[in-house]
Structure formats: structure tokens, C-alpha cells
mmCIF file of C-alpha atoms in Angstrom:
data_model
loop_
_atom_site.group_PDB
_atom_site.id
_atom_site.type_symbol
_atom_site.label_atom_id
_atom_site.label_comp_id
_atom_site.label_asym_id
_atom_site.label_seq_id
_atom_site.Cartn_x
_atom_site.Cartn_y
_atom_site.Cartn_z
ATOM 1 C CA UNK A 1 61.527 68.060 -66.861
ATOM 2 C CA UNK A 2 57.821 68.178 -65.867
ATOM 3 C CA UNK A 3 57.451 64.265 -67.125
ATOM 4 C CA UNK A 4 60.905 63.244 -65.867
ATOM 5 C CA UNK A 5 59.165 64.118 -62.263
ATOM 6 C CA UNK A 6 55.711 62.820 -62.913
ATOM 7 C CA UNK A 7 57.662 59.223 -63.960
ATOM 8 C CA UNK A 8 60.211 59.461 -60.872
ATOM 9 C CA UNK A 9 57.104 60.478 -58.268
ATOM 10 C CA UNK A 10 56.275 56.727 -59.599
ATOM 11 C CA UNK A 11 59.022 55.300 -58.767
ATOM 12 C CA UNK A 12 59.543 56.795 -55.262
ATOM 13 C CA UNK A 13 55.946 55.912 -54.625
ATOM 14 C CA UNK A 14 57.057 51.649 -55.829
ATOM 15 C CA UNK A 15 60.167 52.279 -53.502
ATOM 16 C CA UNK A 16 58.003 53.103 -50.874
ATOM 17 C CA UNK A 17 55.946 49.476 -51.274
ATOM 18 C CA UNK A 18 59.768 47.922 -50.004
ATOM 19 C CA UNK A 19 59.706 49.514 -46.557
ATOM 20 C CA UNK A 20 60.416 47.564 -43.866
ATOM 21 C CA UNK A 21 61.229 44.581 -45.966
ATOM 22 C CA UNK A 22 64.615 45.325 -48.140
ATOM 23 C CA UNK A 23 67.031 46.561 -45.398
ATOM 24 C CA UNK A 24 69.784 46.883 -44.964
ATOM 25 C CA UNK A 25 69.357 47.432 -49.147
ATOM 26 C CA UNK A 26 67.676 50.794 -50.003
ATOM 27 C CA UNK A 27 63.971 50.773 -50.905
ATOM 28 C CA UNK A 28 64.198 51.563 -55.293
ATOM 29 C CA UNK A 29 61.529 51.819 -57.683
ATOM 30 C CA UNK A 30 61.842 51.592 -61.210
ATOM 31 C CA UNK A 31 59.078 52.193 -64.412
ATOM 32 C CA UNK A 32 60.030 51.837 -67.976
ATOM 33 C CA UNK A 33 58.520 54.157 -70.437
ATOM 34 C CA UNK A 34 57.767 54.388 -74.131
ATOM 35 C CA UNK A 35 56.011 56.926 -75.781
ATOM 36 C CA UNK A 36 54.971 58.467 -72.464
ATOM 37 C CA UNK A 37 53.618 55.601 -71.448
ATOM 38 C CA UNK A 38 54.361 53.008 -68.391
ATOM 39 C CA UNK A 39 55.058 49.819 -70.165
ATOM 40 C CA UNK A 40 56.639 48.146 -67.122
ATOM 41 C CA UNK A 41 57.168 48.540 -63.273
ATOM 42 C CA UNK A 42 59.050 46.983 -60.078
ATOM 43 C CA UNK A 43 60.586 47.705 -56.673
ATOM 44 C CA UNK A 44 62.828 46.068 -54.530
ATOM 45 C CA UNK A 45 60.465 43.985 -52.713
ATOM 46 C CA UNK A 46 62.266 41.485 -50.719
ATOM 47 C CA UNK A 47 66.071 41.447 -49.116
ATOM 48 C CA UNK A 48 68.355 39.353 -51.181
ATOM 49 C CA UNK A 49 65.615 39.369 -53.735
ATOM 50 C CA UNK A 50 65.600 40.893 -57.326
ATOM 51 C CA UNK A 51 66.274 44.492 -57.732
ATOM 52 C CA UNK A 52 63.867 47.143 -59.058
ATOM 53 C CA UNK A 53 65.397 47.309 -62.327
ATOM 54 C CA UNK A 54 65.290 43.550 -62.918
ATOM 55 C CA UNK A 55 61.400 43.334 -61.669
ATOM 56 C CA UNK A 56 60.780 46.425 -64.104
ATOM 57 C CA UNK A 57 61.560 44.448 -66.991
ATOM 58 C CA UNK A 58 60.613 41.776 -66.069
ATOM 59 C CA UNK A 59 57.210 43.325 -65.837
ATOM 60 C CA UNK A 60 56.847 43.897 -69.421
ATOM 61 C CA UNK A 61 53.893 42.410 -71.538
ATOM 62 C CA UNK A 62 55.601 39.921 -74.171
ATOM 63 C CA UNK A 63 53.675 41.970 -76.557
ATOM 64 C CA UNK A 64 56.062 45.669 -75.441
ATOM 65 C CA UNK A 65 59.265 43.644 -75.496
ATOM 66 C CA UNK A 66 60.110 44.849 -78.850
ATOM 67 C CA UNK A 67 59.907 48.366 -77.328
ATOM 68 C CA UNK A 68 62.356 48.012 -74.400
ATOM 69 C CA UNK A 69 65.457 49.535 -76.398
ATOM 70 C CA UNK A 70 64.063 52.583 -77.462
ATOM 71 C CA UNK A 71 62.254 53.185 -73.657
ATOM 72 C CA UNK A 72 63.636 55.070 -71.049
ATOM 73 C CA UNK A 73 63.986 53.948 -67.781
ATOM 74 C CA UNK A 74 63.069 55.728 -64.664
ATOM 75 C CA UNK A 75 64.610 54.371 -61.035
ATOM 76 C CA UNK A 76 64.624 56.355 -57.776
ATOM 77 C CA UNK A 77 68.583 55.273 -57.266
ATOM 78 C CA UNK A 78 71.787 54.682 -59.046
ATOM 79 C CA UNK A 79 71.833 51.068 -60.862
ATOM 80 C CA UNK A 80 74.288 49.119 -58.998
ATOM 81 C CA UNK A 81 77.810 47.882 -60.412
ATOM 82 C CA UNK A 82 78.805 45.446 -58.444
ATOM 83 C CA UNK A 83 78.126 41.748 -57.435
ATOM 84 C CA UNK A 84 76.152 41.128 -53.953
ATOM 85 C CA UNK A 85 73.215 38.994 -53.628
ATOM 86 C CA UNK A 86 72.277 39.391 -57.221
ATOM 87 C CA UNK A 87 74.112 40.464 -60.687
ATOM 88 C CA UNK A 88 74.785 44.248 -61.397
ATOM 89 C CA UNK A 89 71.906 45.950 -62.592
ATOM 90 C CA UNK A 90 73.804 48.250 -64.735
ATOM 91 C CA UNK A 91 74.903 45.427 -66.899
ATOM 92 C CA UNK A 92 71.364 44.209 -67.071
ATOM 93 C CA UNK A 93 70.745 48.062 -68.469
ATOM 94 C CA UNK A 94 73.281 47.702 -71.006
ATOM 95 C CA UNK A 95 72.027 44.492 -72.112
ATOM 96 C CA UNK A 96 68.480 45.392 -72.681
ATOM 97 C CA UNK A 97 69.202 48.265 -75.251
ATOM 98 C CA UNK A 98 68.348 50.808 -73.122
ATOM 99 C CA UNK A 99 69.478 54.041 -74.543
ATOM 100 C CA UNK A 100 67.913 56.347 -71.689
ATOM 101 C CA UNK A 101 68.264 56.542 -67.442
ATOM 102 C CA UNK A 102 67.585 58.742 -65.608
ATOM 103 C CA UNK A 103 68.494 58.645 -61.215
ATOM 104 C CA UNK A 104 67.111 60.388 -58.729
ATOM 105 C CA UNK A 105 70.321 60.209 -57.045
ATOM 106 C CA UNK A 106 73.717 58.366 -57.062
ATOM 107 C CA UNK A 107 74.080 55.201 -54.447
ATOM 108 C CA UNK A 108 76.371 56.343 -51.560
ATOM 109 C CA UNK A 109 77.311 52.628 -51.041
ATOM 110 C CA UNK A 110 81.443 52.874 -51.712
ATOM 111 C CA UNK A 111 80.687 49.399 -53.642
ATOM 112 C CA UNK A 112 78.881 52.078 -56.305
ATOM 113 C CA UNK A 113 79.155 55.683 -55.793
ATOM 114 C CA UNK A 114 78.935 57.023 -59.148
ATOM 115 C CA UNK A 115 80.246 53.640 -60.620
ATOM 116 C CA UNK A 116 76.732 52.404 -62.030
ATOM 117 C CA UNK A 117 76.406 55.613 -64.052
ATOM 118 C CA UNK A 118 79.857 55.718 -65.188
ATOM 119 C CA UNK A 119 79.144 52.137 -66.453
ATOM 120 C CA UNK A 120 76.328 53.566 -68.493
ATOM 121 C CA UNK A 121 77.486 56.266 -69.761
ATOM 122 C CA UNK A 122 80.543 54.596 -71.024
ATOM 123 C CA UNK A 123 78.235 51.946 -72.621
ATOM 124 C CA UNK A 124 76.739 55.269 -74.589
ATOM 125 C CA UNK A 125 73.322 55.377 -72.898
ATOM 126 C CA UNK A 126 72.215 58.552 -72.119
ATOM 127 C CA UNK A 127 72.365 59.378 -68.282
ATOM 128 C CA UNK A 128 70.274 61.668 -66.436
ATOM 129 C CA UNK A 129 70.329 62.604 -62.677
ATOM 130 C CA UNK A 130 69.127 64.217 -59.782
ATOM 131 C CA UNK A 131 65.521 64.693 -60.575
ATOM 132 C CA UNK A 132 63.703 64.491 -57.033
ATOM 133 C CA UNK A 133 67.023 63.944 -55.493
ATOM 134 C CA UNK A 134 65.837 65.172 -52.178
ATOM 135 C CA UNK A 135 63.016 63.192 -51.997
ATOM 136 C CA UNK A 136 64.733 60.525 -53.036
ATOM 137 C CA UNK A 137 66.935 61.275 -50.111
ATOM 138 C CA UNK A 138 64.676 61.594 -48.308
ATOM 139 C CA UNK A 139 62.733 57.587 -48.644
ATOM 140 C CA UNK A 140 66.860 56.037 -47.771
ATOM 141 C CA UNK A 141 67.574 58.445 -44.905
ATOM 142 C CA UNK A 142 68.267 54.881 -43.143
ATOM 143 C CA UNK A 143 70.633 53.888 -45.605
ATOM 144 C CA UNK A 144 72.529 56.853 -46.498
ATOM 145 C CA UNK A 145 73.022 57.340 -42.663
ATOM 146 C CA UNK A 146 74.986 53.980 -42.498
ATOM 147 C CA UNK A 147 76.971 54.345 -45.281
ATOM 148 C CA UNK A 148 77.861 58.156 -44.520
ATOM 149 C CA UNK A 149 77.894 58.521 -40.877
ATOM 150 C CA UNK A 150 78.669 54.917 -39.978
ATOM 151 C CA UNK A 151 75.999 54.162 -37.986
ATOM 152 C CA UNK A 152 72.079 53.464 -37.567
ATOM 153 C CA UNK A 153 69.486 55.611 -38.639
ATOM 154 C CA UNK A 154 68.062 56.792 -34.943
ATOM 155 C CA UNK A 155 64.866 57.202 -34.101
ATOM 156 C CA UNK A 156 63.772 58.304 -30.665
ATOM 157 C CA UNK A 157 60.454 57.585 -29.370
ATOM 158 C CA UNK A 158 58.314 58.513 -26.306
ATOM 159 C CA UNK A 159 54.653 59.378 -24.514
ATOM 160 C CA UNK A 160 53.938 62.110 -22.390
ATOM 161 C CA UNK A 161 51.344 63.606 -20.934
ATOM 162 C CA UNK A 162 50.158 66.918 -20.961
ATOM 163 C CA UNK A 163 52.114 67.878 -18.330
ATOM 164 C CA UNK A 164 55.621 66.401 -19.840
ATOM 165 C CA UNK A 165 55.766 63.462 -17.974
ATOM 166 C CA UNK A 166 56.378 60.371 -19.049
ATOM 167 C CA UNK A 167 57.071 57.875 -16.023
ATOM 168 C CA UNK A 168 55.934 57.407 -12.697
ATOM 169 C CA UNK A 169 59.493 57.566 -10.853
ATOM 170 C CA UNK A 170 58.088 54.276 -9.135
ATOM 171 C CA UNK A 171 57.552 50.726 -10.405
ATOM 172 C CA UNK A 172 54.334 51.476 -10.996
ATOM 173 C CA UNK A 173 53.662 51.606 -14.539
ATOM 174 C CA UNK A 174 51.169 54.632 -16.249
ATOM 175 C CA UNK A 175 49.703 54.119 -19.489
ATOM 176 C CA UNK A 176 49.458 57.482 -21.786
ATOM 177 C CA UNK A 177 49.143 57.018 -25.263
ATOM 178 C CA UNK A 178 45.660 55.639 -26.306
ATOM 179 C CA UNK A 179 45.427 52.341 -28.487
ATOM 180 C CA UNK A 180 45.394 54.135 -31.520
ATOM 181 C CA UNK A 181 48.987 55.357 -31.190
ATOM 182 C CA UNK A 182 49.894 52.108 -29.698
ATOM 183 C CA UNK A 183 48.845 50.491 -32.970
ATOM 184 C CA UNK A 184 51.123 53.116 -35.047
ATOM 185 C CA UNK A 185 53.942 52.397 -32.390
ATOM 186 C CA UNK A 186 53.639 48.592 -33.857
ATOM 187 C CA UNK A 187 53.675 49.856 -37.196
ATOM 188 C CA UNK A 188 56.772 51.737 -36.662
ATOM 189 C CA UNK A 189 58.468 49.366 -35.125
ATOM 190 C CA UNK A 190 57.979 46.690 -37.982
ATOM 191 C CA UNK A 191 59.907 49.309 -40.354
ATOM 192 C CA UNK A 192 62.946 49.429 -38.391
ATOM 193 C CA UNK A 193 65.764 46.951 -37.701
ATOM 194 C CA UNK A 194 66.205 47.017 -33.399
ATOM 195 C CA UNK A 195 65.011 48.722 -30.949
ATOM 196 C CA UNK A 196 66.711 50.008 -27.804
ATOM 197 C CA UNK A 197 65.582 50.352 -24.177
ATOM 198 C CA UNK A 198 67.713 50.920 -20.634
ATOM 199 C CA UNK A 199 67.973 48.566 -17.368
ATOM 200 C CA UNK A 200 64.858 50.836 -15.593
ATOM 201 C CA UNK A 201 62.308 50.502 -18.502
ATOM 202 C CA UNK A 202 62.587 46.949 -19.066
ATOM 203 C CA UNK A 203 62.647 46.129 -15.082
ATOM 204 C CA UNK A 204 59.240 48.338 -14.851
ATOM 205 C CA UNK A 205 57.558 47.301 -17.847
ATOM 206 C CA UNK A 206 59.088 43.377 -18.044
ATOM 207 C CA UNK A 207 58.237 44.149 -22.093
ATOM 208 C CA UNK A 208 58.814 42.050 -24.882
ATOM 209 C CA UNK A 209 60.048 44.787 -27.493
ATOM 210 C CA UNK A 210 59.127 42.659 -30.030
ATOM 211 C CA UNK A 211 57.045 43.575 -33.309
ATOM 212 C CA UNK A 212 53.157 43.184 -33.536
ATOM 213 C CA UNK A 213 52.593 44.959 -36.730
ATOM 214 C CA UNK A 214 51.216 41.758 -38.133
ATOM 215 C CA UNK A 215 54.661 41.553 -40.489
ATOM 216 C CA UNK A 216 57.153 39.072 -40.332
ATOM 217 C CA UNK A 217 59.838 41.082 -39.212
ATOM 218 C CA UNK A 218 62.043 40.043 -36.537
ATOM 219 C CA UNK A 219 63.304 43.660 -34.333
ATOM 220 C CA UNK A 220 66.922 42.997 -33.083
ATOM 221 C CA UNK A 221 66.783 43.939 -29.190
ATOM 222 C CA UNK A 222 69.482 46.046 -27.598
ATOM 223 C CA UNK A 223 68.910 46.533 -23.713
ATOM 224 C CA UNK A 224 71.144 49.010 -21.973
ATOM 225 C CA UNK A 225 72.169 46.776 -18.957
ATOM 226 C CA UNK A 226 75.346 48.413 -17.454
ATOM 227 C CA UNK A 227 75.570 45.933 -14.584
ATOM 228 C CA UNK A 228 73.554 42.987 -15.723
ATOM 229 C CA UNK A 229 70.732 43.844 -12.829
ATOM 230 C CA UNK A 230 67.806 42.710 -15.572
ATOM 231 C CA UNK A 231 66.853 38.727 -14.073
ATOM 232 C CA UNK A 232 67.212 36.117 -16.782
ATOM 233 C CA UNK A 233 63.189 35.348 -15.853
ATOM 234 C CA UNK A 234 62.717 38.446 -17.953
ATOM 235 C CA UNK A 235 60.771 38.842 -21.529
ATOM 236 C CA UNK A 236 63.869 39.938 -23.099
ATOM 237 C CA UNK A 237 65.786 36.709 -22.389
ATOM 238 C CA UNK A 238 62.975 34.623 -24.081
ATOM 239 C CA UNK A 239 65.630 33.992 -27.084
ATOM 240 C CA UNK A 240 62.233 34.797 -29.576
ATOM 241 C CA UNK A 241 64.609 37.409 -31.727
ATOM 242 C CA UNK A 242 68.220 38.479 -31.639
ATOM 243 C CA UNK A 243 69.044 40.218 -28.298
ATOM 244 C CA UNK A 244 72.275 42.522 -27.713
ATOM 245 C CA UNK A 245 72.868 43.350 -23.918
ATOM 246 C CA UNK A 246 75.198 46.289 -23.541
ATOM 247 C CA UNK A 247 76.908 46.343 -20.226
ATOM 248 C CA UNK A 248 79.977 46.590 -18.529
ATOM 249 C CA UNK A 249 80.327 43.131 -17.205
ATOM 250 C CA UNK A 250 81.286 40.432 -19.578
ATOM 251 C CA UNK A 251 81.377 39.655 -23.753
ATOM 252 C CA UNK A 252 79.281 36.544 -24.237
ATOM 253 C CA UNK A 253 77.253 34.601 -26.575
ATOM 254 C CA UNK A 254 74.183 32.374 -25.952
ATOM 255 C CA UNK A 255 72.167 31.318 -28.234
ATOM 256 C CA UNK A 256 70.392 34.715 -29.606
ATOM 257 C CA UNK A 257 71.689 36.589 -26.565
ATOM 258 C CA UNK A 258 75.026 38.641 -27.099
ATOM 259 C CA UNK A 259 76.652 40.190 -24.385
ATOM 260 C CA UNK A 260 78.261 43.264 -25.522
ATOM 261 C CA UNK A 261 81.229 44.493 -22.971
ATOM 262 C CA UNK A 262 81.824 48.219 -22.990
ATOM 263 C CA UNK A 263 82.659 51.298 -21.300
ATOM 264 C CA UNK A 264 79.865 53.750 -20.320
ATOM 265 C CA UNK A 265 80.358 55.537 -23.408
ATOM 266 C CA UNK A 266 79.394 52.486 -25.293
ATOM 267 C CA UNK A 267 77.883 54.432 -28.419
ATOM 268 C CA UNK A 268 80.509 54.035 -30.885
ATOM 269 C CA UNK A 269 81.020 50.136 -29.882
ATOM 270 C CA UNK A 270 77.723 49.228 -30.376
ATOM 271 C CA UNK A 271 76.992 51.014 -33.571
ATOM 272 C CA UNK A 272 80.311 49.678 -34.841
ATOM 273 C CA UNK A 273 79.078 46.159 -33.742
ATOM 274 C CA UNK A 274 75.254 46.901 -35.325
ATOM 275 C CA UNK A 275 76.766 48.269 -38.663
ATOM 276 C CA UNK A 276 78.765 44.539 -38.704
ATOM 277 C CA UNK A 277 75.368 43.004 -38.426
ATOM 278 C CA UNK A 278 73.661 45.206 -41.324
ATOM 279 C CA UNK A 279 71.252 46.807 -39.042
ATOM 280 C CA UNK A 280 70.754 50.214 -40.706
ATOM 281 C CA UNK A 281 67.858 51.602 -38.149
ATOM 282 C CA UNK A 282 67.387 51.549 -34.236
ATOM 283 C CA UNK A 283 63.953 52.954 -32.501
ATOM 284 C CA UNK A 284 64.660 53.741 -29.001
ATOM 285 C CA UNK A 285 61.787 53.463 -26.542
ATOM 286 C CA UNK A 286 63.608 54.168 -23.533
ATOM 287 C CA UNK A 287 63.098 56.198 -20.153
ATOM 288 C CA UNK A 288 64.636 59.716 -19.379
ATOM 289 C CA UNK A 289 68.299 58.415 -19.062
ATOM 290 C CA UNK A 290 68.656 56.847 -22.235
ATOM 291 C CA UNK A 291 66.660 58.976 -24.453
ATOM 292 C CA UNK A 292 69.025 61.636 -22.978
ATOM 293 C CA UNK A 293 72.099 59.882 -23.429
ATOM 294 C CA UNK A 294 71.680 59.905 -27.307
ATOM 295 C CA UNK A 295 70.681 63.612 -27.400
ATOM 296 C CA UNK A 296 72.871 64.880 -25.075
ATOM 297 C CA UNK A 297 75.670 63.351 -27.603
ATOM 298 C CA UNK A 298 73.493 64.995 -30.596
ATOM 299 C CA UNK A 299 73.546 61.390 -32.197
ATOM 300 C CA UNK A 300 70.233 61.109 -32.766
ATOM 301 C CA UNK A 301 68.100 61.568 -36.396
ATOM 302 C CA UNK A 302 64.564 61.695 -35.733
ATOM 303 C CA UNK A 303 61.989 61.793 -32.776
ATOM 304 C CA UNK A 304 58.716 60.922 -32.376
ATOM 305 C CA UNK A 305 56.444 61.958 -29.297
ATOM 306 C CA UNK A 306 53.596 61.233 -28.551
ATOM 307 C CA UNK A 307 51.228 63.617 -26.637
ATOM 308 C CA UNK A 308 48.117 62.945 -24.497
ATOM 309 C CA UNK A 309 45.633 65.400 -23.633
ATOM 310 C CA UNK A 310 45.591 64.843 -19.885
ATOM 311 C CA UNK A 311 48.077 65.425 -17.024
ATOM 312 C CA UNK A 312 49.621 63.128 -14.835
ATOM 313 C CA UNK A 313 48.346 64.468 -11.412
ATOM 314 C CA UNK A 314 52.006 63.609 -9.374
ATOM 315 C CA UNK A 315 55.252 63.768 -9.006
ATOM 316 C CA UNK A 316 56.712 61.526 -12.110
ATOM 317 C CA UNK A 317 59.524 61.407 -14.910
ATOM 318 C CA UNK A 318 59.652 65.019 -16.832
ATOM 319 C CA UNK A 319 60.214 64.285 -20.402
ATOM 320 C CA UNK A 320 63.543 64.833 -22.359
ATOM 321 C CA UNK A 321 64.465 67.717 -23.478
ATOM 322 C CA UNK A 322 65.010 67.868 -27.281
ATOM 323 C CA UNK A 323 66.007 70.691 -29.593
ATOM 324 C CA UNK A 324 65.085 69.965 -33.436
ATOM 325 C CA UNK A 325 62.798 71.110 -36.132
ATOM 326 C CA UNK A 326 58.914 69.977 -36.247
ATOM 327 C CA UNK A 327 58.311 68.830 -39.733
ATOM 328 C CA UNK A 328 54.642 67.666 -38.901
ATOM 329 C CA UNK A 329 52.002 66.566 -35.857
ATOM 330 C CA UNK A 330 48.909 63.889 -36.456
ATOM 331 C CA UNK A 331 46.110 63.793 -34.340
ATOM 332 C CA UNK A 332 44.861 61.173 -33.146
ATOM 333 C CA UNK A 333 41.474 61.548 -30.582
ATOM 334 C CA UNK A 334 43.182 61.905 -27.354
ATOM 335 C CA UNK A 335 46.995 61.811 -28.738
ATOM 336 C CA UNK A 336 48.733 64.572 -30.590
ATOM 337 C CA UNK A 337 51.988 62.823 -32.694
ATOM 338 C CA UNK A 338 54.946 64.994 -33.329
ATOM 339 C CA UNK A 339 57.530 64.367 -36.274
ATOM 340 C CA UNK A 340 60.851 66.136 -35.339
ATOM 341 C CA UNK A 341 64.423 65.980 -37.207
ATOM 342 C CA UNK A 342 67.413 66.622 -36.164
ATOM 343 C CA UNK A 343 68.825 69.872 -38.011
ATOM 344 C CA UNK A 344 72.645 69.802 -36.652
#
């Protein structure tokens, strides 16, 4: 058991290497071992790229070839069974000679759920799961959350000072996390798939909500825009990425802009519309009202607040007020960063 989760701490740690880059697909890692050694290695690097399994063996030195049968192979999620971008993996299994697998956990795609390992076993290899399941779990909170719950991972984000505030209450705009945590904000944002904001944010900050990480991913935009008050002079209307504008006005498309008619309970129409569009994760860097409106409905999976040592010395924006559990805080000079779930 001991080796099964020194080889699967492997693979989690190759899954890892795909954030960011593979969604909506789960991030999978996958090492091949013979005689208790690695003999070959892959993850899912790219989105409609090779999986894991296939860049595992692939990986393998023409000279360990002859060794792939009597291997066993190590990936951090069930080998698919179906046809998508690329051929089932668990046929590719079957076809190696593979006589050993063992999962972290089973896919809870409905396209495989326990039909990958079915396939294997049938074929006679020798199946074993769960081993680091929850960590496993853990790495594809994203995309177990839109296969199970039907909707995007969410991840709400926000600065404060000392004192709890996090706004002015005015159009004047205060600056409280330090560059640091600004520069981890980018970094966060280039592993999700949108981010959110609300009509006041945008018309204070004019922002571009766009991703500066320094990877190529494009964020979806969604803007909160009940009544379409946002001017069309605006950053967000710069048709640079894909831009959804809930509100209560009109359903419209133009160009990358959608227009996205609802009522003011518009939660369950957008994240019907976003699951259509394989968007498995939205970051929302709202003010007050939004970042309340997703807690207050308890549909919210993470947060993420940022801290600065100093107070805001007037009347402003008191933070949200969020009930979770604290998993872990960073420190960062001036900035303290707290990691919160949501336990309900």
C-alpha cells in the first residue's frame, strides 16, 4: 500500500503540471512502473490534447518497451471509455498488455462513471482503486463540481483592510492589497475559466478583468448588469475575450458580447448557460452586493481574502460576511491571505 501511494503522490503531483490548461477536462497524471521503478510518465497537458495515459506510454525509452505488459500503471483518475476529443484510454490499456491499474478515484463524468474500470476488469487486468482518493478529489474539485452539482466551481475573492472594509462607498477607488498579492490575484485568475463582477465595481474601477498571469488563457467575463447602466465606452466591451452580461433587459449577441436576459434570481440561468459553454470555474471579484448574493444562497465553494495590515480611516464598504472553515492563511509583508471552504 505504502508504494501504491508513493507512485500515485507522482501522479497527482504530473496532474498538477495541467492546471489551468486542460479544462473543462480534469487535470490526470499517469507513471508506469516495473520493478519499482518509473519507466514512463505523462499528464494531461493541453485541452483536446493526448491524455495522461497515452503521454505515459508514450514516454517510454524504446529500450523498456518490452517491459510495458508486465508494468503496472499508476493514474490519478479512472481511464476513460468513451470517444471525445481523443480514443478511449481504457482500450489503449487493454492493448498495451497491461495486467495492473490502479485509480485514485472513478471519473464522475456520466460518459464514464465506473465504465473505464469495468472495461478493464472485464479485459482481466487487475484493477485497483481509491488510493489517495481524497486528494485526488481534492486536485478536480472544479470538475467534479460540474458534473455533480451542475454548475461552476466558485471561488469568491476580495481585499480588506484591517478594519473589514473593502470599498470606499464613493467612486473613489482605494487600493489595499500590496503588489505581491496582486501578482497571486493574476495567477489565480489564469487557473480559472471566468470571472464575475457587478454593475458598481466595474463602473468604479472601469477594469479589464482580463488575465495577466503571463499564460495564454483567455478568462470568460460575466458582468452583473441588471439594467444595462455599464456605457459601451467601458473596458469590458473591448470584445478582447468572451463577455456574458447578465441583466434584465434584452438576450443578444454581438460579436464576443452575449446578453444574457434573466430574472433577478439569475443564478441557475447563468450556470445552466456556463455549464453549455464548458466553463467548469468562475472567480468572483465583486463588491459587497454580489459577493453576498452567492453566499447568502450558500452557492459558493471557496473564498479567498485578502487582508492588509492597515485600516481604512472612513466611512467605506464593510466586508461580507462569510461562514466556512479556514483550511490555511499565507503571509505576504503587508497582506495576510486566507483559504476558506465551504463546509455545507
Amino acid at each position: 500500500m505504502q508504494q501504491h501511494e508513493l507512485f500515485m503522490k507522482r501522479c497527482l503531483q504530473l496532474a498538477e503540471l495541467g492546471r489551468g490548461k486542460v479544462s473543462p477536462n480534469p487535470m490526470v497524471g499517469a507513471v508506469l512502473v516495473y520493478n519499482h521503478k518509473i519507466i514512463g510518465e505523462g499528464y494531461h497537458i493541453q485541452y483536446g490534447g493526448p491524455h495522461a495515459e497515452v503521454n505515459c506510454l508514450n514516454s517510454v525509452d524504446g529500450n523498456d518497451s518490452k517491459f510495458i505488459p508486465h508494468s503496472t500503471l499508476y493514474v490519478s483518475l479512472e481511464p476513460c471509455s468513451h470517444f471525445g476529443k481523443t480514443p478511449p484510454c481504457s482500450d489503449l490499456i487493454i492493448k498495451s498488455g497491461i495486467k495492473k491499474v490502479v485509480i485514485a478515484m472513478k471519473d464522475p463524468n456520466p460518459l464514464v462513471a465506473g465504465n473505464g474500470i469495468s472495461k478493464l476488469i472485464d479485459a482481466g487486468i487487475d484493477v485497483t482503486e481509491g488510493i489517495l482518493s481524497g486528494e485526488a478529489e481534492e486536485l478536480n474539485c472544479r470538475f467534479i463540481c460540474m458534473h455533480l452539482k451542475k454548475r461552476p466551481y466558485i471561488i469568491l475573492k476580495w481585499a480588506q483592510t484591517a478594519n473589514k472594509i473593502i470599498g470606499s462607498g464613493t467612486n473613489e477607488r482605494i487600493y489595499i492589497s500590496n503588489n505581491y498579492s496582486n501578482f497571486i490575484v493574476q495567477k489565480w485568475r489564469g487557473e480559472e475559466d471566468a470571472i464575475l463582477a457587478g454593475t458598481n465595481t466595474v463602473i468604479a474601477d472601469d477594469p479589464f478583468l482580463s488575465n495577466r498571469s503571463g499564460n495564454s488563457k483567455i478568462l470568460t467575463r460575466i458582468i452583473i448588469d441588471r439594467q444595462l447602466k455599464i456605457p459601451h465606452t467601458y473596458n469590458i466591451y473591448n470584445c478582447l475575450q468572451p463577455t456574458v452580461i447578465i441583466n434584465e433587459v434584452k438576450n443578444e449577441l454581438s460579436g464576443e458580447i452575449t446578453f444574457l436576459k434573466t430574472n433577478h434570481d439569475f443564478s441557475e440561468e447563468l450556470f445552466s448557460y456556463l455549464i453549455k459553454r464548458d466553463i467548469s470555474s468562475v472567480i468572483v471579484e465583486g463588491g459587497k452586493e454580489t459577493l453576498q448574493y452567492f453566499i447568502d444562497r450558500n452557492i459558493w465553494d471557496e473564498a479567498r481574502i485578502i487582508t492588509n495590515t492597515a485600516n481604512y480611516e472612513a466611512d467605506g464598504v464593510v466586508s461580507p460576511v462569510l461562514k466556512g472553515k479556514l483550511i490555511s492563511s499565507v503571509y505576504i509583508e503587508s497582506d495576510k491571505i486566507d483559504f476558506i471552504i465551504n463546509k455545507k
